[in-house]
Tab-separated table of C-alpha atoms and ligand atoms in Angstrom:
chain	number	residue	atom	x	y	z
A	1	MET	CA	11.135	34.478	-10.942
A	2	ARG	CA	10.673	30.871	-12.056
A	3	ARG	CA	7.128	29.570	-12.499
A	4	VAL	CA	6.646	26.041	-11.126
A	5	VAL	CA	3.410	24.116	-11.533
A	6	VAL	CA	2.813	20.916	-9.558
A	7	ILE	CA	-0.100	18.807	-10.806
A	8	GLY	CA	-1.647	16.718	-8.022
A	9	GLY	CA	-2.153	17.710	-4.386
A	10	GLY	CA	-1.554	14.283	-2.834
A	11	ALA	CA	1.363	13.142	-0.715
A	12	SER	CA	4.075	13.422	-3.385
A	13	GLY	CA	2.726	16.623	-4.942
A	14	MET	CA	2.545	18.413	-1.584
A	15	LEU	CA	6.153	17.435	-0.810
A	16	ALA	CA	7.274	18.546	-4.272
A	17	ALA	CA	5.489	21.909	-3.932
A	18	LEU	CA	6.908	22.522	-0.450
A	19	THR	CA	10.410	21.647	-1.601
A	20	ALA	CA	10.224	23.844	-4.705
A	21	ALA	CA	8.938	26.724	-2.561
A	22	GLU	CA	12.073	26.553	-0.369
A	23	ASP	CA	13.874	28.324	-3.217
A	24	ALA	CA	12.820	31.976	-3.134
A	25	GLU	CA	13.314	32.135	-6.920
A	26	ASN	CA	10.326	29.815	-7.459
A	27	ARG	CA	6.681	30.831	-7.616
A	28	VAL	CA	4.783	27.584	-7.011
A	29	VAL	CA	1.218	26.739	-8.017
A	30	LEU	CA	-0.288	23.416	-6.815
A	31	LEU	CA	-3.210	22.082	-8.877
A	32	GLU	CA	-5.621	19.548	-7.386
A	33	ARG	CA	-8.569	18.068	-9.251
A	34	GLN	CA	-10.582	17.291	-6.094
A	35	GLN	CA	-12.238	19.795	-3.760
A	36	ARG	CA	-9.441	19.466	-1.231
A	37	LEU	CA	-5.845	18.364	-0.893
A	38	GLY	CA	-4.736	14.934	0.320
A	39	ARG	CA	-8.030	13.081	0.247
A	40	LYS	CA	-6.357	9.720	-0.142
A	41	LEU	CA	-3.843	10.562	2.559
A	42	LEU	CA	-6.702	10.910	5.042
A	43	ALA	CA	-7.832	7.352	4.332
A	44	THR	CA	-4.400	5.773	4.729
A	45	GLY	CA	-3.701	3.291	7.503
A	46	ASN	CA	-7.436	3.043	8.261
A	47	GLY	CA	-7.456	6.755	9.014
A	48	ARG	CA	-4.292	6.516	11.155
A	49	CYS	CA	-1.822	7.119	8.285
A	50	ASN	CA	1.093	4.722	8.351
A	51	LEU	CA	3.350	7.470	7.012
A	52	THR	CA	6.605	5.573	6.716
A	53	ASN	CA	8.488	2.458	7.699
A	54	THR	CA	11.884	2.642	9.357
A	55	ALA	CA	12.978	-0.318	7.172
A	56	ALA	CA	12.269	1.427	3.857
A	57	ALA	CA	14.978	0.308	1.410
A	58	PRO	CA	15.042	-0.500	-2.330
A	59	ALA	CA	14.371	-4.208	-1.656
A	60	ARG	CA	10.874	-3.308	-0.455
A	61	TYR	CA	9.899	-1.747	-3.799
A	62	HIS	CA	8.814	-3.278	-7.116
A	63	GLY	CA	8.765	-2.189	-10.735
A	64	ALA	CA	10.654	-2.841	-13.955
A	65	GLU	CA	13.798	-1.107	-12.642
A	66	ALA	CA	14.410	-2.473	-9.174
A	67	ASP	CA	17.035	0.107	-8.208
A	68	PHE	CA	15.282	3.208	-9.551
A	69	VAL	CA	14.129	4.208	-6.051
A	70	ARG	CA	17.615	4.105	-4.503
A	71	PRO	CA	18.781	7.740	-5.017
A	72	ALA	CA	15.476	9.182	-3.812
A	73	LEU	CA	15.491	6.957	-0.716
A	74	GLU	CA	19.145	7.665	-0.009
A	75	LYS	CA	18.653	11.422	-0.231
A	76	PHE	CA	15.399	11.525	1.730
A	77	GLY	CA	14.670	8.250	3.532
A	78	PRO	CA	12.584	7.533	6.627
A	79	GLU	CA	14.969	9.353	8.969
A	80	GLU	CA	14.998	12.534	6.897
A	81	THR	CA	11.233	12.264	6.393
A	82	LEU	CA	10.567	12.006	10.121
A	83	ALA	CA	12.920	14.930	10.811
A	84	PHE	CA	11.085	16.933	8.126
A	85	PHE	CA	7.681	16.208	9.653
A	86	ARG	CA	9.043	16.856	13.146
A	87	ARG	CA	10.032	20.341	12.016
A	88	LEU	CA	6.474	20.835	10.803
A	89	GLY	CA	5.287	19.917	14.302
A	90	LEU	CA	4.207	16.301	13.790
A	91	LEU	CA	4.850	13.857	16.644
A	92	THR	CA	5.047	10.212	15.632
A	93	VAL	CA	5.223	6.760	17.139
A	94	THR	CA	6.956	3.672	15.733
A	95	GLU	CA	5.021	0.452	16.060
A	96	TYR	CA	5.487	-3.224	15.273
A	97	GLY	CA	7.479	-3.880	12.084
A	98	GLY	CA	8.863	-0.329	11.917
A	99	ARG	CA	5.499	1.168	10.941
A	100	VAL	CA	5.337	4.845	11.849
A	101	TYR	CA	2.064	6.643	12.677
A	102	PRO	CA	1.239	10.103	13.978
A	103	LEU	CA	1.108	10.035	17.779
A	104	SER	CA	-2.385	11.527	17.508
A	105	ASP	CA	-3.432	8.326	15.694
A	106	SER	CA	-5.106	10.531	13.098
A	107	ALA	CA	-4.173	10.988	9.437
A	108	ASN	CA	-5.628	14.481	9.743
A	109	SER	CA	-2.551	15.516	11.712
A	110	VAL	CA	-0.272	14.659	8.783
A	111	LEU	CA	-2.410	16.531	6.282
A	112	ASP	CA	-2.853	19.508	8.606
A	113	VAL	CA	0.873	20.104	9.132
A	114	LEU	CA	1.423	19.867	5.375
A	115	ARG	CA	-1.380	22.356	4.704
A	116	PHE	CA	0.024	24.807	7.257
A	117	ALA	CA	3.475	24.474	5.676
A	118	LEU	CA	2.140	25.033	2.148
A	119	ASP	CA	0.349	28.139	3.337
A	120	ARG	CA	3.413	29.507	5.123
A	121	ALA	CA	5.608	28.780	2.080
A	122	GLY	CA	3.285	30.853	-0.109
A	123	VAL	CA	2.307	27.978	-2.439
A	124	GLU	CA	-0.733	28.996	-4.466
A	125	LEU	CA	-3.404	26.284	-4.186
A	126	ARG	CA	-5.960	25.666	-6.879
A	127	CYS	CA	-8.379	22.927	-5.809
A	128	ALA	CA	-11.204	21.545	-7.970
A	129	CYS	CA	-8.906	22.402	-10.879
A	130	PRO	CA	-7.951	19.321	-12.916
A	131	ALA	CA	-5.138	19.608	-15.433
A	132	ARG	CA	-6.621	18.576	-18.784
A	133	GLU	CA	-3.608	18.772	-21.041
A	134	ILE	CA	0.085	19.554	-20.976
A	135	ARG	CA	1.650	21.390	-23.942
A	136	ARG	CA	5.313	21.847	-24.471
A	137	GLY	CA	6.412	25.280	-25.673
A	138	LYS	CA	9.778	26.547	-26.863
A	139	THR	CA	10.892	27.608	-23.396
A	140	GLY	CA	8.496	25.941	-21.017
A	141	TRP	CA	5.114	24.355	-20.478
A	142	THR	CA	1.460	25.209	-20.688
A	143	VAL	CA	-1.001	23.404	-18.435
A	144	VAL	CA	-4.570	23.555	-19.704
A	145	THR	CA	-7.329	23.672	-17.065
A	146	ASP	CA	-11.059	24.425	-17.244
A	147	ALA	CA	-10.278	27.835	-15.751
A	148	GLY	CA	-7.674	28.712	-18.392
A	149	GLU	CA	-4.043	28.069	-19.199
A	150	LEU	CA	-1.096	28.184	-16.821
A	151	ALA	CA	2.460	28.818	-17.973
A	152	ALA	CA	5.294	26.977	-16.254
A	153	ASP	CA	9.075	26.971	-16.534
A	154	ARG	CA	9.234	23.710	-14.558
A	155	LEU	CA	6.485	21.134	-14.259
A	156	VAL	CA	6.013	18.369	-11.693
A	157	VAL	CA	3.387	15.722	-12.450
A	158	ALA	CA	2.218	13.993	-9.254
A	159	CYS	CA	-1.231	12.671	-10.164
A	160	GLY	CA	-0.909	9.339	-8.329
A	161	GLY	CA	-2.179	6.023	-9.620
A	162	CYS	CA	-5.631	4.605	-10.191
A	163	ALA	CA	-5.906	2.582	-6.977
A	164	GLY	CA	-8.558	3.679	-4.480
A	165	ALA	CA	-10.905	5.076	-7.121
A	166	LYS	CA	-13.412	6.187	-4.490
A	167	LEU	CA	-10.711	8.360	-2.953
A	168	GLY	CA	-9.819	9.989	-6.249
A	169	GLY	CA	-7.517	7.454	-7.887
A	170	VAL	CA	-7.615	8.235	-11.620
A	171	LYS	CA	-5.713	7.602	-14.817
A	172	ASP	CA	-5.166	11.305	-15.519
A	173	GLY	CA	-1.429	11.191	-14.997
A	174	TYR	CA	-0.877	8.447	-17.550
A	175	GLU	CA	-3.078	10.278	-20.051
A	176	LEU	CA	-1.383	13.649	-19.513
A	177	LEU	CA	2.079	12.158	-20.018
A	178	ALA	CA	1.419	9.807	-22.945
A	179	PRO	CA	1.340	12.572	-25.625
A	180	LEU	CA	4.727	13.755	-24.308
A	181	GLY	CA	6.210	10.354	-25.085
A	182	HIS	CA	6.172	8.992	-21.521
A	183	LYS	CA	4.282	5.720	-21.743
A	184	ARG	CA	3.086	3.418	-19.010
A	185	THR	CA	3.526	-0.266	-18.307
A	186	LYS	CA	0.611	-2.627	-17.733
A	187	LEU	CA	-1.272	-1.632	-14.567
A	188	PHE	CA	-2.686	-3.969	-11.974
A	189	PRO	CA	-4.051	-3.616	-8.448
A	190	ALA	CA	-1.672	-4.370	-5.571
A	191	LEU	CA	-2.025	-4.389	-1.779
A	192	VAL	CA	-5.486	-5.713	-2.371
A	193	GLN	CA	-7.792	-8.454	-1.103
A	194	LEU	CA	-7.662	-11.890	-2.698
A	195	ARG	CA	-10.816	-13.464	-4.043
A	196	THR	CA	-10.867	-17.122	-3.129
A	197	ALA	CA	-13.329	-19.984	-3.061
A	198	PRO	CA	-15.854	-18.103	-0.895
A	199	GLU	CA	-17.568	-20.680	1.338
A	200	PHE	CA	-15.010	-20.835	4.129
A	201	PRO	CA	-14.103	-17.083	4.267
A	202	ARG	CA	-17.763	-16.046	4.104
A	203	ALA	CA	-18.602	-18.152	7.152
A	204	LEU	CA	-15.772	-16.415	9.013
A	205	LYS	CA	-16.411	-12.893	7.692
A	206	GLY	CA	-14.896	-10.296	10.027
A	207	VAL	CA	-12.617	-12.730	11.897
A	208	ARG	CA	-9.004	-11.520	12.146
A	209	CYS	CA	-6.115	-13.731	13.157
A	210	PRO	CA	-2.343	-13.964	12.870
A	211	ALA	CA	-1.179	-16.337	10.145
A	212	ALA	CA	1.723	-17.358	7.941
A	213	LEU	CA	0.829	-17.407	4.234
A	214	ARG	CA	2.398	-19.128	1.250
A	215	LEU	CA	1.113	-18.515	-2.262
A	216	GLN	CA	1.816	-21.407	-4.599
A	217	SER	CA	1.447	-22.169	-8.274
A	218	GLY	CA	1.691	-25.939	-8.279
A	219	GLU	CA	4.879	-26.707	-6.344
A	220	ALA	CA	6.399	-23.262	-6.964
A	221	VAL	CA	6.232	-20.827	-4.031
A	222	LEU	CA	5.441	-17.357	-5.465
A	223	ALA	CA	5.298	-15.376	-2.236
A	224	GLU	CA	5.300	-15.799	1.526
A	225	SER	CA	4.240	-13.513	4.344
A	226	GLU	CA	3.314	-13.369	8.006
A	227	GLY	CA	0.939	-11.085	9.857
A	228	GLU	CA	-2.720	-10.323	10.221
A	229	LEU	CA	-5.245	-12.132	8.042
A	230	GLN	CA	-8.879	-11.107	7.804
A	231	PHE	CA	-11.759	-13.105	6.324
A	232	THR	CA	-14.173	-11.258	4.034
A	233	GLU	CA	-17.321	-11.946	2.054
A	234	THR	CA	-15.324	-12.870	-1.033
A	235	GLY	CA	-11.972	-14.062	0.272
A	236	VAL	CA	-9.156	-12.854	2.479
A	237	SER	CA	-7.684	-9.460	3.313
A	238	GLY	CA	-5.317	-7.856	5.829
A	239	PRO	CA	-1.614	-6.917	5.791
A	240	ALA	CA	-0.341	-10.501	5.358
A	241	VAL	CA	-2.628	-10.973	2.343
A	242	PHE	CA	-1.611	-7.621	0.852
A	243	ASP	CA	1.994	-8.768	0.938
A	244	VAL	CA	1.254	-11.714	-1.382
A	245	SER	CA	-1.327	-9.880	-3.518
A	246	ARG	CA	1.165	-8.571	-6.078
A	247	ALA	CA	2.291	-12.120	-6.793
A	248	ALA	CA	-1.350	-13.217	-6.939
A	249	ALA	CA	-2.166	-10.512	-9.514
A	250	THR	CA	0.667	-11.581	-11.788
A	251	GLY	CA	0.900	-15.299	-11.009
A	252	GLY	CA	-1.664	-16.550	-13.503
A	253	GLU	CA	-4.365	-19.166	-12.989
A	254	GLY	CA	-4.611	-22.029	-10.526
A	255	LEU	CA	-2.915	-20.389	-7.544
A	256	VAL	CA	-3.443	-21.764	-4.063
A	257	LEU	CA	-3.045	-19.930	-0.760
A	258	HIS	CA	-1.617	-22.097	2.037
A	259	ILE	CA	-2.371	-20.816	5.521
A	260	ALA	CA	-0.685	-21.787	8.795
A	261	PHE	CA	-2.801	-20.560	11.687
A	262	LEU	CA	-0.299	-21.449	14.413
A	263	PRO	CA	3.510	-21.219	14.316
A	264	HIS	CA	4.102	-24.203	16.656
A	265	PRO	CA	5.721	-27.368	15.268
A	266	PRO	CA	3.282	-30.300	14.763
A	267	GLU	CA	4.728	-32.317	17.695
A	268	GLU	CA	4.121	-29.409	20.055
A	269	LEU	CA	0.564	-29.022	18.794
A	270	ASP	CA	-0.021	-32.728	19.277
A	271	ALA	CA	1.178	-32.474	22.873
A	272	LEU	CA	-1.109	-29.477	23.462
A	273	LEU	CA	-4.113	-31.325	22.040
A	274	ARG	CA	-3.403	-34.485	24.055
A	275	GLU	CA	-3.134	-32.391	27.202
A	276	ARG	CA	-6.397	-30.661	26.431
A	277	CYS	CA	-8.179	-33.984	25.880
A	278	ALA	CA	-6.794	-35.286	29.184
A	279	ILE	CA	-7.848	-32.232	31.169
A	280	PHE	CA	-11.268	-31.721	29.507
A	281	PRO	CA	-12.430	-35.195	28.409
A	282	ALA	CA	-16.109	-34.182	28.467
A	283	LEU	CA	-15.675	-30.972	26.422
A	284	GLU	CA	-17.226	-30.995	22.945
A	285	THR	CA	-14.719	-31.494	20.120
A	286	GLY	CA	-16.034	-28.286	18.546
A	287	GLU	CA	-14.262	-26.400	21.366
A	288	VAL	CA	-10.941	-28.232	21.136
A	289	LEU	CA	-9.163	-25.187	19.640
A	290	THR	CA	-10.858	-22.627	21.897
A	291	GLY	CA	-8.144	-20.598	23.543
A	292	MET	CA	-5.637	-21.393	20.797
A	293	VAL	CA	-7.285	-19.546	17.899
A	294	HIS	CA	-10.327	-17.276	17.458
A	295	ASN	CA	-13.408	-19.238	18.681
A	296	ARG	CA	-15.280	-19.042	15.369
A	297	LEU	CA	-12.177	-20.025	13.447
A	298	GLY	CA	-11.544	-22.932	15.821
A	299	ARG	CA	-15.031	-24.374	15.306
A	300	MET	CA	-14.720	-24.012	11.532
A	301	LEU	CA	-11.347	-25.749	11.476
A	302	VAL	CA	-12.783	-28.679	13.436
A	303	LYS	CA	-15.525	-28.980	10.832
A	304	TYR	CA	-13.055	-28.603	7.970
A	305	ALA	CA	-10.845	-31.354	9.457
A	306	GLY	CA	-13.868	-33.653	9.214
A	307	LEU	CA	-14.319	-34.161	12.958
A	308	ASN	CA	-17.628	-34.601	14.742
A	309	ALA	CA	-17.983	-31.349	16.700
A	310	ALA	CA	-20.569	-32.802	19.111
A	311	GLU	CA	-18.460	-35.717	20.337
A	312	PRO	CA	-16.590	-35.402	23.670
A	313	LEU	CA	-12.830	-34.919	23.519
A	314	ARG	CA	-12.256	-38.316	25.111
A	315	ALA	CA	-13.287	-39.812	21.722
A	316	LEU	CA	-10.607	-37.883	19.798
A	317	GLY	CA	-8.154	-40.424	18.329
A	318	ASP	CA	-4.640	-40.175	16.847
A	319	ALA	CA	-5.980	-39.784	13.284
A	320	ASP	CA	-8.369	-37.001	14.400
A	321	ARG	CA	-5.554	-35.069	16.046
A	322	ALA	CA	-3.390	-35.518	12.961
A	323	ALA	CA	-6.185	-34.196	10.712
A	324	LEU	CA	-6.648	-31.190	12.972
A	325	ILE	CA	-2.926	-30.413	13.014
A	326	ARG	CA	-2.763	-30.661	9.200
A	327	THR	CA	-5.650	-28.202	9.003
A	328	LEU	CA	-4.012	-25.795	11.449
A	329	LYS	CA	-0.650	-25.909	9.696
A	330	ASP	CA	-1.665	-26.087	6.042
A	331	PHE	CA	-5.145	-24.857	5.324
A	332	THR	CA	-5.579	-24.310	1.583
A	333	LEU	CA	-7.766	-21.846	-0.299
A	334	PRO	CA	-7.914	-21.815	-4.123
A	335	VAL	CA	-7.312	-18.241	-5.359
A	336	ARG	CA	-9.693	-16.812	-7.954
A	337	GLY	CA	-7.929	-13.487	-8.473
A	338	THR	CA	-7.653	-10.143	-6.704
A	339	GLU	CA	-10.203	-7.403	-6.087
A	340	ASP	CA	-10.093	-4.438	-8.506
A	341	PHE	CA	-8.501	-0.977	-8.367
A	342	ASP	CA	-11.430	0.371	-6.323
A	343	HIS	CA	-10.333	-1.833	-3.438
A	344	ALA	CA	-6.568	-1.693	-3.969
A	345	GLN	CA	-4.213	0.483	-1.930
A	346	VAL	CA	-1.677	0.898	-4.679
A	347	THR	CA	-1.201	0.641	-8.437
A	348	ALA	CA	1.503	-1.755	-9.550
A	349	GLY	CA	3.010	-0.600	-12.831
A	350	GLY	CA	2.941	2.991	-14.056
A	351	ILE	CA	4.904	5.483	-16.128
A	352	ARG	CA	8.086	3.772	-17.308
A	353	THR	CA	10.973	4.770	-15.055
A	354	ALA	CA	13.529	4.320	-17.847
A	355	GLY	CA	12.380	7.732	-19.155
A	356	PHE	CA	13.609	9.531	-16.010
A	357	ASP	CA	16.914	10.293	-14.324
A	358	PRO	CA	16.695	8.532	-10.927
A	359	GLU	CA	18.994	11.195	-9.432
A	360	THR	CA	16.537	14.021	-10.162
A	361	LEU	CA	13.310	12.430	-11.501
A	362	GLU	CA	13.608	14.727	-14.512
A	363	SER	CA	12.602	13.379	-17.916
A	364	TRP	CA	15.608	12.343	-20.010
A	365	PHE	CA	14.094	13.790	-23.158
A	366	MET	CA	11.774	16.539	-21.862
A	367	PRO	CA	13.985	18.838	-19.745
A	368	GLY	CA	11.994	20.672	-17.098
A	369	LEU	CA	9.455	17.864	-16.669
A	370	PHE	CA	9.544	15.929	-13.379
A	371	VAL	CA	7.358	13.018	-12.284
A	372	CYS	CA	6.981	11.556	-8.789
A	373	GLY	CA	4.885	9.271	-6.572
A	374	GLU	CA	2.714	6.319	-7.430
A	375	LEU	CA	2.267	7.527	-11.000
A	376	LEU	CA	5.679	6.035	-11.767
A	377	ASP	CA	6.208	2.291	-12.158
A	378	VAL	CA	7.075	1.890	-8.467
A	379	ASP	CA	5.031	0.170	-5.772
A	380	GLY	CA	6.062	-0.763	-2.275
A	381	ASP	CA	5.192	-3.420	0.258
A	382	CYS	CA	2.473	-2.957	2.839
A	383	GLY	CA	3.522	-1.016	5.943
A	384	GLY	CA	4.244	2.635	5.105
A	385	PHE	CA	6.523	1.987	2.125
A	386	ASN	CA	4.252	3.611	-0.458
A	387	LEU	CA	3.901	6.879	1.395
A	388	GLN	CA	7.660	6.857	1.938
A	389	TRP	CA	8.104	6.642	-1.826
A	390	ALA	CA	5.668	9.533	-2.227
A	391	TRP	CA	7.665	11.666	0.249
A	392	SER	CA	11.106	10.648	-1.109
A	393	SER	CA	10.207	11.104	-4.765
A	394	GLY	CA	8.205	14.289	-4.116
A	395	ARG	CA	11.160	15.774	-2.283
A	396	LEU	CA	13.534	14.855	-5.112
A	397	ALA	CA	11.255	16.087	-7.909
A	398	GLY	CA	10.638	19.333	-6.009
A	399	ARG	CA	14.361	20.101	-6.107
A	400	LEU	CA	13.841	20.624	-9.829
A	401	GLY	CA	17.197	19.155	-10.777
A	402	ARG	CA	19.246	21.109	-8.244
B	501	FAD	C1	-7.254	2.982	1.371
B	501	FAD	C2	-5.774	3.245	1.223
B	501	FAD	C3	-4.953	3.138	2.330
B	501	FAD	C4	-3.575	3.324	2.197
B	501	FAD	N1	-2.804	3.265	3.313
B	501	FAD	C5	-1.466	3.485	3.208
B	501	FAD	C6	-0.650	3.518	4.372
B	501	FAD	O1	-1.126	3.419	5.513
B	501	FAD	N2	0.689	3.699	4.196
B	501	FAD	C7	1.255	3.867	2.956
B	501	FAD	O2	2.461	4.019	2.850
B	501	FAD	N3	0.489	3.913	1.842
B	501	FAD	C8	-0.849	3.744	1.948
B	501	FAD	N4	-1.630	3.808	0.821
B	501	FAD	C9	-0.976	4.151	-0.477
B	501	FAD	C10	-0.682	5.662	-0.521
B	501	FAD	O3	-1.824	6.377	-0.114
B	501	FAD	C11	-0.300	6.106	-1.936
B	501	FAD	O4	0.738	5.304	-2.436
B	501	FAD	C12	0.148	7.579	-1.933
B	501	FAD	O5	-0.907	8.406	-1.506
B	501	FAD	C13	0.612	7.995	-3.323
B	501	FAD	O6	0.905	9.363	-3.305
B	501	FAD	P1	0.821	10.205	-4.664
B	501	FAD	O7	1.081	11.609	-4.294
B	501	FAD	O8	1.633	9.574	-5.695
B	501	FAD	O9	-0.699	10.030	-5.109
B	501	FAD	P2	-2.039	10.512	-4.400
B	501	FAD	O10	-1.840	10.604	-2.937
B	501	FAD	O11	-3.097	9.632	-4.935
B	501	FAD	O12	-2.224	11.989	-4.944
B	501	FAD	C14	-2.473	12.282	-6.298
B	501	FAD	C15	-3.309	13.540	-6.346
B	501	FAD	O13	-3.370	14.010	-7.683
B	501	FAD	C16	-4.669	14.463	-7.933
B	501	FAD	N5	-4.896	14.488	-9.390
B	501	FAD	C17	-5.079	13.413	-10.212
B	501	FAD	N6	-5.256	13.830	-11.480
B	501	FAD	C18	-5.174	15.180	-11.464
B	501	FAD	C19	-5.303	16.183	-12.466
B	501	FAD	N7	-5.555	15.876	-13.753
B	501	FAD	N8	-5.169	17.473	-12.114
B	501	FAD	C20	-4.933	17.819	-10.820
B	501	FAD	N9	-4.844	16.902	-9.810
B	501	FAD	C21	-4.937	15.598	-10.145
B	501	FAD	C22	-5.545	13.476	-7.183
B	501	FAD	O14	-6.837	13.991	-6.941
B	501	FAD	C23	-4.743	13.274	-5.910
B	501	FAD	O15	-5.091	14.173	-4.888
B	501	FAD	C24	-3.010	3.622	0.918
B	501	FAD	C25	-3.857	3.760	-0.176
B	501	FAD	C26	-5.214	3.569	-0.052
B	501	FAD	C27	-6.100	3.726	-1.251
């Protein structure tokens, strides 16, 4: 009998424990510091759990070693993951952009099928049991907990990152691994809201709209994205913002977010506005964008373009239309930074991947030690890519080098 201890009952740890338990030789114990498994998983995708993305590929992941994720994704990518969950009884639906959700629209479904599977596989669960220290012995490992010491022949560390602190994101994993010689890179929050000059976003708090974003440092374009944008008390949020947030966290000072609210070319917009003025000459200018963008946003853009909202549309001249089109196509917000780890969905940076064999996720210099999930220096784009890394890497680590 081989004793396997998995530290961390989140997405990657559950997959690692289930995989290890497929080998009848292994006796698997899963340690979780919180009262229950998968707390963060329940909060994913606004409670819907965007569990993977059909487009998951190495190009969608970031970290010091760009290709580190490749073997894990090739062995257990989105297709294999969905087949795995299907066998556990989970029905899913694929939505816009390849984002996959449970058909039930509830993250609970994902956690429930994993819990049932862990139970059936005979994995011993120890919740409210944080690992405090890892010691290396001559033949194996000792995991120190408040309830005593656990011996292990193979150890999987799956403690996650420090994003989403309110959901249990902690630095435990980095601290447990550092004495073993596995150090971390610099950490910073990713998939996170941007803090911007607040006046405009605050006035539009809660408004969501489609947009194309371009993050610039002077003339240099650092990142671009398209998708939903949401205005908040302190700046901007939403999937499109998350996609440029990594660049914003690392891009230094003086960044500017350029927003295009409509995809139409300027000439087409000009024709639309002329038509509107001709059909509704008596309508107030404040309503000129009503029907094209969110009403509140439209009125704000009119104000921002310097137009008199009370004047009738018949008074709108060529220069006014040009100012409005510039505002619609290139609205700029100075960026003041990102929100912190409490508000972030993922930790960028982590345990250095150079210390691990990408084919097995086993430590190069500590045989028998495996690390998976967000704890490693791997972070993915918004849209199911981070959970896919958790599943792929958990599956690979749980094979224990086989
Ligand atoms: C609000 C929010 C929404 C998100 N939505 C999505 C989404 O829709 N799609 C997507 O792909 N990704 C999403 N993510 C990211 C995704 O949840 C994570 O990348 C993923 O959960 C990482 O899995 P993990 O197993 O590495 O870590 P986690 O899921 O964080 O699991 C780590 C576990 O280890 C436990 N632990 C920590 N220290 C110890 C210790 N010392 N002893 C024992 N246990 C310990 C923790 O309590 C935790 O349960 C979201 C994240 C957040 C915060």
